[in-house]
Coordinates of C-alpha atoms and ligand atoms in Angstrom, one line a residue:
Chain A
M24 CA 338.6 125.5 -38.6
I25 CA 338.9 122.2 -40.4
E26 CA 339.5 118.9 -38.6
L27 CA 339.7 115.3 -39.8
E28 CA 340.0 112.4 -37.4
N29 CA 340.9 108.9 -38.7
V30 CA 339.0 109.6 -41.9
S31 CA 338.9 106.9 -44.6
K32 CA 337.1 106.7 -47.9
A33 CA 337.1 103.9 -50.5
Y34 CA 335.7 103.8 -54.0
D35 CA 334.7 100.3 -55.0
G36 CA 337.0 98.8 -52.4
Q37 CA 339.9 100.9 -53.5
E38 CA 341.0 103.2 -50.7
A39 CA 341.3 106.8 -51.9
L40 CA 341.9 108.1 -48.4
S41 CA 343.1 106.0 -45.4
N42 CA 343.1 107.0 -41.8
I43 CA 343.7 110.7 -42.3
S44 CA 343.9 113.0 -39.3
L45 CA 344.7 116.6 -39.8
R46 CA 343.7 120.0 -38.4
V47 CA 343.8 123.5 -40.0
E48 CA 343.2 126.3 -37.5
R49 CA 340.7 129.1 -37.9
G50 CA 342.2 131.8 -40.0
E51 CA 345.1 129.7 -41.2
M52 CA 346.3 129.2 -44.8
A53 CA 347.6 125.8 -45.5
F54 CA 348.4 123.5 -48.4
I55 CA 347.8 119.9 -49.4
T56 CA 350.2 118.5 -51.9
G57 CA 351.0 115.2 -53.5
P58 CA 351.0 113.4 -56.9
S59 CA 347.9 113.1 -58.9
G60 CA 345.7 110.4 -57.6
A61 CA 346.9 111.0 -54.0
G62 CA 343.4 111.8 -52.8
K63 CA 343.4 115.6 -52.6
S64 CA 340.2 116.1 -54.5
T65 CA 338.5 113.3 -52.6
L66 CA 339.5 115.0 -49.3
F67 CA 337.9 118.2 -50.5
K68 CA 334.7 116.4 -51.6
L69 CA 334.4 115.1 -48.0
L70 CA 334.8 118.7 -46.7
Y71 CA 332.2 120.2 -48.9
L72 CA 329.9 117.3 -48.2
A73 CA 329.6 115.9 -51.7
E74 CA 330.8 112.6 -50.3
K75 CA 330.5 110.9 -47.0
P76 CA 333.5 109.3 -45.3
D77 CA 333.4 105.5 -44.6
N78 CA 335.0 106.1 -41.2
G79 CA 336.2 108.9 -39.0
T80 CA 334.8 112.3 -38.1
I81 CA 335.0 115.6 -40.0
T82 CA 334.5 119.0 -38.4
I83 CA 334.2 122.0 -40.6
A84 CA 333.2 125.6 -39.8
G85 CA 332.2 124.4 -36.3
H86 CA 329.9 121.6 -37.5
N87 CA 330.3 117.8 -37.3
A88 CA 329.7 116.9 -41.0
A89 CA 328.0 113.6 -40.1
R90 CA 325.5 115.2 -37.9
L91 CA 324.2 117.7 -40.4
N92 CA 320.7 117.2 -41.7
S93 CA 319.6 117.9 -45.2
T94 CA 318.3 121.4 -44.4
S95 CA 321.5 122.6 -42.8
I96 CA 323.9 121.3 -45.5
P97 CA 323.0 124.1 -47.9
L98 CA 323.6 126.7 -45.1
L99 CA 327.0 125.2 -44.3
R100 CA 328.0 125.2 -47.9
R101 CA 327.3 128.9 -48.1
N102 CA 330.2 129.2 -45.6
I103 CA 332.5 127.3 -47.8
G104 CA 333.9 128.7 -51.0
V105 CA 335.1 126.0 -53.3
V106 CA 337.3 126.3 -56.4
F107 CA 336.5 123.0 -58.1
Q108 CA 339.3 121.3 -60.0
D109 CA 336.9 120.8 -62.9
F110 CA 335.5 124.4 -62.5
K111 CA 331.8 123.3 -62.6
L112 CA 330.8 126.3 -64.5
L113 CA 327.3 126.4 -66.2
N114 CA 328.0 126.6 -69.9
N115 CA 324.6 128.0 -70.8
K116 CA 325.1 131.0 -68.5
T117 CA 327.3 134.0 -69.0
V118 CA 330.3 134.7 -66.8
Y119 CA 328.3 137.3 -65.0
D120 CA 325.4 134.9 -64.3
N121 CA 327.7 132.1 -63.2
I122 CA 329.3 134.3 -60.6
A123 CA 326.0 135.9 -59.6
L124 CA 324.4 132.5 -58.9
T125 CA 326.2 132.2 -55.6
L126 CA 324.5 135.4 -54.4
R127 CA 321.1 134.7 -56.1
I128 CA 320.9 131.4 -54.3
R129 CA 321.3 133.3 -51.1
G130 CA 318.4 135.7 -52.1
Y131 CA 320.4 138.9 -52.7
V132 CA 318.7 141.7 -54.5
E133 CA 319.9 142.3 -58.1
K134 CA 321.4 145.7 -57.2
D135 CA 323.8 144.2 -54.7
V136 CA 324.5 141.2 -57.0
K137 CA 325.5 143.6 -59.7
E138 CA 327.8 145.6 -57.5
R139 CA 329.5 142.6 -56.0
V140 CA 329.9 140.7 -59.2
H141 CA 331.6 143.6 -60.8
S142 CA 333.9 144.0 -57.9
V143 CA 335.1 140.4 -57.9
L144 CA 335.4 140.4 -61.7
K145 CA 337.8 143.3 -61.3
M146 CA 339.8 141.3 -58.7
V147 CA 340.3 138.5 -61.2
S148 CA 340.8 140.9 -64.1
L149 CA 337.9 139.6 -66.1
R150 CA 335.6 142.7 -66.2
H151 CA 335.6 142.7 -70.0
K152 CA 334.4 139.1 -70.2
A153 CA 331.3 139.5 -68.1
D154 CA 328.9 138.7 -71.0
N155 CA 330.9 135.9 -72.4
Y156 CA 330.0 132.2 -72.1
P157 CA 332.5 129.9 -70.3
L158 CA 333.3 127.9 -73.4
T159 CA 334.5 130.9 -75.2
L160 CA 337.1 131.5 -72.5
S161 CA 340.6 130.0 -72.1
G162 CA 341.3 127.5 -69.4
G163 CA 342.9 130.1 -67.3
E164 CA 340.0 132.5 -67.7
Q165 CA 337.5 129.8 -66.7
Q166 CA 339.6 129.1 -63.7
R167 CA 339.5 132.7 -62.7
V168 CA 335.7 132.8 -63.1
T169 CA 335.5 129.8 -60.8
I170 CA 337.7 131.6 -58.2
A171 CA 335.5 134.7 -58.5
R172 CA 332.4 132.6 -57.9
S173 CA 334.0 131.1 -54.8
I174 CA 335.1 134.3 -53.1
I175 CA 332.0 136.4 -53.9
G176 CA 330.0 134.9 -51.0
E177 CA 332.7 135.9 -48.5
P178 CA 333.0 132.3 -47.1
T179 CA 334.6 131.5 -43.7
V180 CA 336.4 128.5 -45.3
M181 CA 338.0 128.5 -48.7
L182 CA 338.8 125.2 -50.4
A183 CA 340.8 125.6 -53.6
D184 CA 341.6 122.5 -55.7
E185 CA 344.5 123.1 -58.0
P186 CA 343.5 126.8 -58.4
T187 CA 346.4 127.7 -60.5
G188 CA 346.5 124.5 -62.6
N189 CA 345.7 126.4 -65.8
L190 CA 347.3 129.7 -65.1
D191 CA 350.5 131.4 -66.3
E192 CA 352.9 132.8 -63.8
E193 CA 351.5 136.2 -64.0
N194 CA 348.0 135.1 -63.2
E195 CA 349.2 132.7 -60.7
K196 CA 350.7 135.5 -58.6
E197 CA 347.5 137.5 -58.9
I198 CA 345.4 134.7 -57.7
M199 CA 347.7 133.8 -54.8
K200 CA 347.5 137.5 -53.9
I201 CA 343.7 137.2 -53.7
F202 CA 343.9 134.1 -51.5
K203 CA 346.3 135.9 -49.2
Q204 CA 344.0 138.9 -49.1
I205 CA 340.9 137.0 -48.1
N206 CA 343.0 135.0 -45.6
T207 CA 344.1 138.2 -44.0
K208 CA 340.5 139.1 -43.6
G209 CA 340.0 136.0 -41.5
T210 CA 339.0 133.3 -44.0
T211 CA 340.6 129.8 -43.4
V212 CA 342.2 128.8 -46.7
L213 CA 343.1 125.3 -47.8
I214 CA 344.8 124.9 -51.2
A215 CA 345.4 121.6 -52.9
T216 CA 348.2 121.7 -55.4
H217 CA 351.1 119.8 -56.9
N218 CA 352.8 123.0 -57.7
R219 CA 355.6 123.4 -55.1
A220 CA 356.2 127.0 -56.1
L221 CA 353.0 128.0 -54.4
F222 CA 354.1 127.1 -51.0
E223 CA 357.9 127.2 -51.1
N224 CA 359.3 130.0 -48.9
T225 CA 355.9 130.9 -47.5
A226 CA 356.3 129.4 -44.0
R227 CA 352.8 127.9 -44.3
R228 CA 351.9 124.4 -43.2
V229 CA 351.9 121.8 -46.0
F230 CA 350.4 118.3 -45.8
F231 CA 351.9 115.6 -48.0
L232 CA 349.4 113.1 -49.3
D233 CA 350.4 110.0 -51.3
G234 CA 348.3 107.0 -52.2
G235 CA 345.6 108.2 -49.8
K236 CA 347.9 108.3 -46.8
L237 CA 349.2 111.4 -45.0
K238 CA 352.9 111.2 -45.4
G239 CA 353.9 114.1 -43.3
E240 CA 353.5 117.8 -42.5
E241 CA 356.0 120.5 -42.9
Q242 CA 356.3 124.1 -42.0
Chain B
M26 CA 311.7 136.5 -58.8
F27 CA 314.7 134.4 -59.7
S28 CA 312.8 131.0 -59.7
L29 CA 310.2 132.3 -62.0
R30 CA 312.7 133.6 -64.4
L31 CA 314.5 130.3 -64.4
A32 CA 311.1 128.5 -65.0
L33 CA 310.2 130.7 -67.9
K34 CA 313.6 130.3 -69.4
S35 CA 313.5 126.6 -69.1
I36 CA 310.1 126.4 -70.7
F37 CA 311.3 128.6 -73.5
N38 CA 314.5 126.5 -74.0
E39 CA 312.5 123.4 -74.2
K40 CA 309.7 125.0 -76.2
W41 CA 308.8 122.0 -78.4
M42 CA 308.4 119.7 -75.5
S43 CA 306.5 122.3 -73.5
L44 CA 304.2 123.1 -76.4
L45 CA 303.5 119.4 -77.0
S46 CA 302.7 119.0 -73.3
M47 CA 300.5 122.1 -73.4
F48 CA 298.6 120.9 -76.4
S49 CA 298.0 117.4 -75.1
I50 CA 296.8 118.9 -71.8
G51 CA 294.6 121.3 -73.7
V52 CA 293.0 118.6 -75.8
M53 CA 292.5 116.4 -72.8
L54 CA 291.0 119.1 -70.7
F55 CA 288.7 120.0 -73.6
I56 CA 287.5 116.4 -73.9
L57 CA 287.0 116.4 -70.2
I58 CA 285.0 119.5 -70.2
A59 CA 283.0 118.4 -73.3
V60 CA 281.9 115.3 -71.3
A61 CA 281.1 117.6 -68.4
I62 CA 279.0 119.8 -70.7
V63 CA 277.0 116.8 -71.9
V64 CA 276.4 115.6 -68.4
Y65 CA 275.6 119.2 -67.3
N66 CA 273.0 119.5 -70.1
V67 CA 271.4 116.2 -69.5
E68 CA 271.2 117.1 -65.8
K69 CA 269.7 120.4 -66.6
L70 CA 267.2 118.8 -68.9
T71 CA 266.1 116.1 -66.5
A72 CA 266.0 118.5 -63.6
R73 CA 263.1 120.4 -65.3
L74 CA 261.3 117.2 -66.2
P75 CA 259.2 116.7 -63.1
E76 CA 257.8 120.2 -63.7
R77 CA 256.3 119.1 -67.0
L78 CA 255.3 115.8 -65.6
T79 CA 251.7 115.6 -64.5
V80 CA 251.1 113.1 -61.8
M81 CA 247.6 111.9 -61.6
A82 CA 246.4 110.5 -58.4
I83 CA 243.4 108.4 -59.0
L84 CA 241.0 108.3 -56.1
K85 CA 239.2 105.3 -54.8
E86 CA 235.6 104.9 -55.8
G87 CA 233.5 105.7 -52.9
A88 CA 236.0 107.7 -51.0
T89 CA 234.2 110.1 -48.6
A90 CA 234.5 113.8 -49.0
E91 CA 236.5 114.0 -45.8
E92 CA 238.9 111.4 -47.0
V93 CA 239.4 113.3 -50.2
K94 CA 240.0 116.5 -48.3
A95 CA 242.5 114.8 -46.0
A96 CA 244.3 113.3 -49.0
Q97 CA 244.5 116.6 -50.7
A98 CA 246.0 118.2 -47.6
A99 CA 248.5 115.4 -47.2
I100 CA 249.7 115.7 -50.8
K101 CA 249.8 119.5 -50.5
A102 CA 252.0 119.1 -47.4
E103 CA 254.7 117.4 -49.5
P104 CA 257.5 119.9 -49.9
A105 CA 258.1 118.9 -53.5
V106 CA 254.5 119.5 -54.6
K107 CA 253.7 122.7 -56.2
S108 CA 249.9 122.4 -56.5
V109 CA 247.1 119.9 -56.2
T110 CA 243.9 120.3 -58.1
F111 CA 240.9 118.2 -57.7
V112 CA 239.5 117.0 -61.0
S113 CA 236.1 115.4 -60.7
K114 CA 235.2 112.6 -63.1
E115 CA 232.7 114.9 -64.8
K116 CA 235.3 117.5 -65.5
A117 CA 237.7 114.8 -66.7
L118 CA 235.1 113.6 -69.1
E119 CA 234.5 117.1 -70.4
E120 CA 238.2 117.5 -70.9
L121 CA 238.3 114.3 -72.7
K122 CA 235.4 115.3 -75.0
K123 CA 237.2 118.5 -75.7
S124 CA 240.3 116.8 -76.8
F125 CA 238.3 114.5 -79.1
K126 CA 236.4 117.4 -80.5
K127 CA 234.2 116.3 -83.3
D128 CA 235.0 112.7 -82.7
D129 CA 233.2 112.6 -79.4
F130 CA 230.9 110.0 -80.7
I131 CA 233.5 107.5 -79.5
L132 CA 232.5 108.4 -76.0
K133 CA 228.8 108.2 -76.6
G134 CA 229.0 104.4 -76.4
F135 CA 229.5 104.7 -72.6
G136 CA 226.3 104.9 -70.7
E137 CA 227.8 106.3 -67.6
N138 CA 231.0 108.1 -67.0
P139 CA 233.8 105.6 -67.1
L140 CA 236.3 108.0 -65.5
F141 CA 237.4 108.6 -61.9
D142 CA 237.8 111.5 -59.6
S143 CA 241.4 112.4 -59.4
F144 CA 244.0 114.9 -58.3
D145 CA 246.2 116.7 -60.7
V146 CA 249.5 117.0 -58.9
K147 CA 252.2 119.4 -60.1
I148 CA 255.7 118.9 -58.9
K149 CA 258.5 121.5 -58.3
S150 CA 261.6 121.0 -60.3
E151 CA 263.9 120.8 -57.2
G152 CA 262.2 117.6 -56.1
A153 CA 263.5 115.8 -59.2
D154 CA 265.4 113.0 -57.6
G155 CA 262.7 112.2 -55.0
V156 CA 259.9 111.8 -57.5
R157 CA 259.6 108.0 -57.1
Q158 CA 259.5 108.2 -53.3
L159 CA 256.9 110.9 -53.5
I160 CA 254.8 108.7 -55.8
Q161 CA 255.1 105.9 -53.3
R162 CA 254.0 108.2 -50.5
I163 CA 251.0 109.4 -52.4
K164 CA 250.0 105.9 -53.3
S165 CA 249.9 105.0 -49.6
I166 CA 247.3 107.6 -48.8
R167 CA 244.1 105.9 -48.0
A168 CA 241.8 107.6 -50.5
V169 CA 244.2 107.2 -53.4
D170 CA 243.8 104.1 -55.5
D171 CA 246.6 104.5 -57.9
V172 CA 249.0 107.0 -59.3
E173 CA 249.8 107.5 -62.9
Y174 CA 252.7 109.3 -64.3
G175 CA 255.1 108.9 -67.2
E176 CA 256.7 106.1 -65.5
S177 CA 258.6 104.3 -68.3
L178 CA 259.8 107.6 -69.7
M179 CA 261.0 108.7 -66.3
D180 CA 262.7 105.5 -65.6
S181 CA 264.6 105.4 -68.9
L182 CA 265.6 109.0 -68.5
Y183 CA 266.9 108.4 -65.0
A184 CA 268.7 105.3 -66.2
L185 CA 270.3 107.3 -69.0
K186 CA 271.1 110.1 -66.5
S187 CA 272.8 107.9 -64.0
G188 CA 274.6 105.9 -66.7
L189 CA 275.9 109.2 -68.2
R190 CA 276.9 110.4 -64.8
A191 CA 278.9 107.2 -64.2
L192 CA 280.5 107.4 -67.6
G193 CA 281.3 111.0 -67.1
I194 CA 283.0 110.4 -63.8
S195 CA 285.0 107.5 -65.2
I196 CA 286.1 109.5 -68.2
G197 CA 286.8 112.4 -65.9
I198 CA 289.1 110.3 -63.7
V199 CA 291.0 108.8 -66.6
F200 CA 291.6 112.2 -68.1
L201 CA 292.5 113.9 -64.9
C202 CA 295.1 111.2 -64.3
S203 CA 296.4 111.6 -67.8
V204 CA 296.8 115.3 -67.5
T205 CA 298.6 114.9 -64.2
F206 CA 300.8 112.3 -65.8
I207 CA 301.7 114.5 -68.7
C208 CA 302.7 117.3 -66.2
Y209 CA 304.6 114.7 -64.1
A210 CA 306.5 113.4 -67.1
T211 CA 307.3 116.9 -68.5
V212 CA 308.6 118.1 -65.2
K213 CA 310.6 114.9 -64.6
I214 CA 312.3 115.2 -68.1
L215 CA 313.0 118.9 -67.5
F216 CA 314.5 118.0 -64.1
Y217 CA 316.8 115.3 -65.6
R218 CA 317.9 117.7 -68.4
H219 CA 319.0 120.1 -65.7
R220 CA 320.7 117.6 -63.4
E221 CA 324.2 119.0 -63.8
E222 CA 323.0 122.5 -63.2
I223 CA 321.1 121.4 -60.1
E224 CA 324.2 119.7 -58.9
V225 CA 326.1 122.9 -59.1
Y226 CA 323.3 124.8 -57.4
K227 CA 323.4 122.4 -54.5
L228 CA 327.2 122.7 -54.2
L229 CA 326.9 126.5 -54.1
G230 CA 324.5 126.1 -51.2
A231 CA 321.0 126.2 -52.8
T232 CA 318.2 124.9 -50.5
R233 CA 315.9 122.1 -51.5
W234 CA 313.2 124.6 -52.1
F235 CA 315.3 126.9 -54.3
V236 CA 316.1 123.9 -56.5
R237 CA 312.6 122.7 -56.7
A238 CA 310.6 126.0 -57.0
P239 CA 311.4 126.5 -60.7
F240 CA 310.1 123.0 -61.5
F241 CA 306.9 123.5 -59.5
L242 CA 306.4 126.7 -61.4
E243 CA 307.1 125.1 -64.7
G244 CA 304.5 122.3 -64.1
T245 CA 302.0 124.9 -62.9
I246 CA 302.6 127.2 -65.9
I247 CA 302.4 124.4 -68.4
G248 CA 299.1 123.3 -66.7
I249 CA 297.6 126.8 -66.8
L250 CA 298.6 127.3 -70.4
G251 CA 297.2 123.8 -71.2
G252 CA 294.0 125.0 -69.6
V253 CA 294.0 128.1 -71.7
V254 CA 294.5 126.0 -74.9
G255 CA 291.6 123.9 -73.7
S256 CA 289.4 126.9 -73.2
G257 CA 290.4 128.1 -76.7
I258 CA 289.4 124.8 -78.3
L259 CA 286.1 125.0 -76.3
M260 CA 285.4 128.4 -77.6
A261 CA 286.2 127.5 -81.1
F262 CA 284.0 124.4 -80.7
Y263 CA 281.2 126.6 -79.6
Q264 CA 281.6 129.2 -82.3
Y265 CA 282.0 126.9 -85.2
F266 CA 280.1 123.7 -84.2
L267 CA 277.5 124.1 -81.6
R268 CA 276.1 127.4 -82.9
R269 CA 275.7 126.0 -86.4
L270 CA 274.2 122.8 -85.0
I271 CA 271.6 124.8 -83.1
A272 CA 270.9 127.0 -86.1
D273 CA 270.3 123.9 -88.3
M274 CA 268.6 121.8 -85.7
P275 CA 266.8 123.9 -83.1
M276 CA 266.1 120.8 -81.1
F277 CA 269.6 121.2 -79.6
A278 CA 268.9 124.7 -78.5
F279 CA 268.8 123.5 -74.9
M280 CA 272.5 122.8 -75.1
S281 CA 274.5 125.5 -73.4
I282 CA 278.1 126.0 -72.2
P283 CA 278.3 127.7 -68.8
V284 CA 280.9 130.5 -68.9
Q285 CA 282.5 129.3 -65.7
F286 CA 283.8 126.3 -67.6
L287 CA 286.1 128.6 -69.5
Y288 CA 287.8 129.9 -66.3
M289 CA 287.7 126.5 -64.7
L290 CA 290.0 124.9 -67.3
P291 CA 293.1 127.0 -66.6
V292 CA 292.5 126.6 -62.8
C293 CA 292.0 122.9 -63.3
G294 CA 295.2 122.8 -65.4
M295 CA 297.1 124.7 -62.7
L296 CA 296.1 122.3 -60.0
L297 CA 296.9 119.3 -62.0
G298 CA 300.2 120.8 -63.1
L299 CA 301.2 121.5 -59.6
G300 CA 300.1 118.1 -58.5
G301 CA 302.0 116.5 -61.3
S302 CA 305.2 118.4 -60.4
V303 CA 304.9 117.6 -56.8
L304 CA 304.6 113.9 -57.7
A305 CA 307.6 114.2 -60.0
L306 CA 309.8 115.8 -57.5
G307 CA 308.4 114.4 -54.3
R308 CA 310.4 111.2 -54.2
L309 CA 313.7 112.7 -55.5
K310 CA 316.3 113.2 -52.9
Y311 CA 316.7 116.9 -53.5
Ligands
ADP420 N1 334.1 109.0 -58.0 C1 335.1 108.1 -58.0 N2 334.9 106.8 -58.3 C2 335.9 105.9 -58.2 N3 337.1 106.3 -57.9 C3 337.4 107.5 -57.6 C4 336.4 108.5 -57.7 N4 337.0 109.7 -57.3 C5 338.3 109.5 -57.1 N5 338.6 108.2 -57.3 C6 339.9 107.6 -57.1 O1 340.4 108.0 -55.9 C7 341.8 108.3 -56.0 C8 342.1 109.7 -55.5 O2 341.6 110.6 -56.5 P1 341.6 112.1 -56.3 O3 341.1 112.5 -55.0 O4 340.9 112.8 -57.5 O5 343.2 112.5 -56.4 P2 343.9 113.8 -56.6 O6 342.9 114.9 -56.6 O7 344.9 113.9 -55.5 O8 344.6 113.8 -58.0 C9 342.2 108.0 -57.4 O9 342.8 106.7 -57.5 C10 340.9 108.0 -58.2 O10 340.9 107.1 -59.2
MG421 MG1 342.5 116.3 -57.9

């Protein structure tokens, strides 16, 4: 479950988000849309605790974000899978090691790591690229590596920032299928996108952001 | 262990910097240990000095037999004293004559024996530092007139010894700090080079400890390897310098290098490396 109450965030006096209140239920799959610069990525940064809000309260996976101390932030982050808009892949590590990192950080033994990395690589159809380095991959492939890394930890909340921004229609459908799949298993999924095709005719809730303000919500 | 692998990989990736740090640490630890060896040898030398030193307690003229006996017992009771032998003035004269051998005509000029009764006091080596106080105590015994010993030699040796000790300690502190600083700087640089990676680790839910462990390990490993380099230099120094020096000039034969020093260097490097990395990461937020 994700909840924001009167949340504001400004960068150098410029408001990136102003007075946002929204709520995504446990197990729901919802979208945030709006033009670029609307504040979608900023909203996500607040949710995965990379930034602190100037005002308002944020509740995520049952925790009040402002009340978390530095030892529980890592534990909360393990419950949140993030597809970063800029991927944040480590270019000096192979695709395999990038994805495995999520599990190694959690102290998994290598045998389990291997098994699970291969299974998510299969899900994003990148098994043959396991030993490649990120910079040798196309934008769409890098994006799928990022998605694989975010789902491998079986998070309770999934935040995907423009997850299909670099994908062709074929791959886009595959990826959306994966999101729906993990949502069916109980994961709350929030997807930020400016691509209307992702949510049209889905009957999912969509939040409209523009200039840092919540302009509306639609079923 | 994942952290260890990361640490080794990072050292390998930055091999020039790591090697440079390791060699500077090695050289510094070597200098440090060289100073320690000099201090050690001087200590060893001076520790045995009192053993060779003869202290002569000259007895007052006219001291009664009881007084002499009491004095002997009192000196004997000192824990640092190995033996006390009474030397009558007649015997002293005989000894003196013996040492002059054929030239004993020098002594013929004296009508009566010019010497004194005395005690020949031998001191145990452990009592080294308390020699002066011991002399003072012997002097205060009633039957004893004066005490003679290699005073000026002792004094200058003790001055040299305490000077060397002070010098050794100051050099030691300076070099310990330098080694810690090198580890500190190396770890800090490695940390900054990996900042982006660390950022990602954190976003994926890595704990503070998980992020730091590889850097602690790196500092420690560089410290240990620096110590090994230092031990290597020390061994080379011994093989190619000290042994030849002793062969050419046997007067330096007392110089020795305790084997423990060879193990001590890596341990020392390890502690300093760990200390340096703790300092480097201690104040950082994550
Ligand atoms: N780190 C930052 N420093 C300064 N301004 C920022 C920073 N991050 C975002 N912004 C500003 O906040 C606004 C919202 O940005 P962002 O959340 O990235 O929009 P979106 O993801 O919807 O395209 C933009 O005007 C952007 O310039
Ligand atoms: Mg964005």
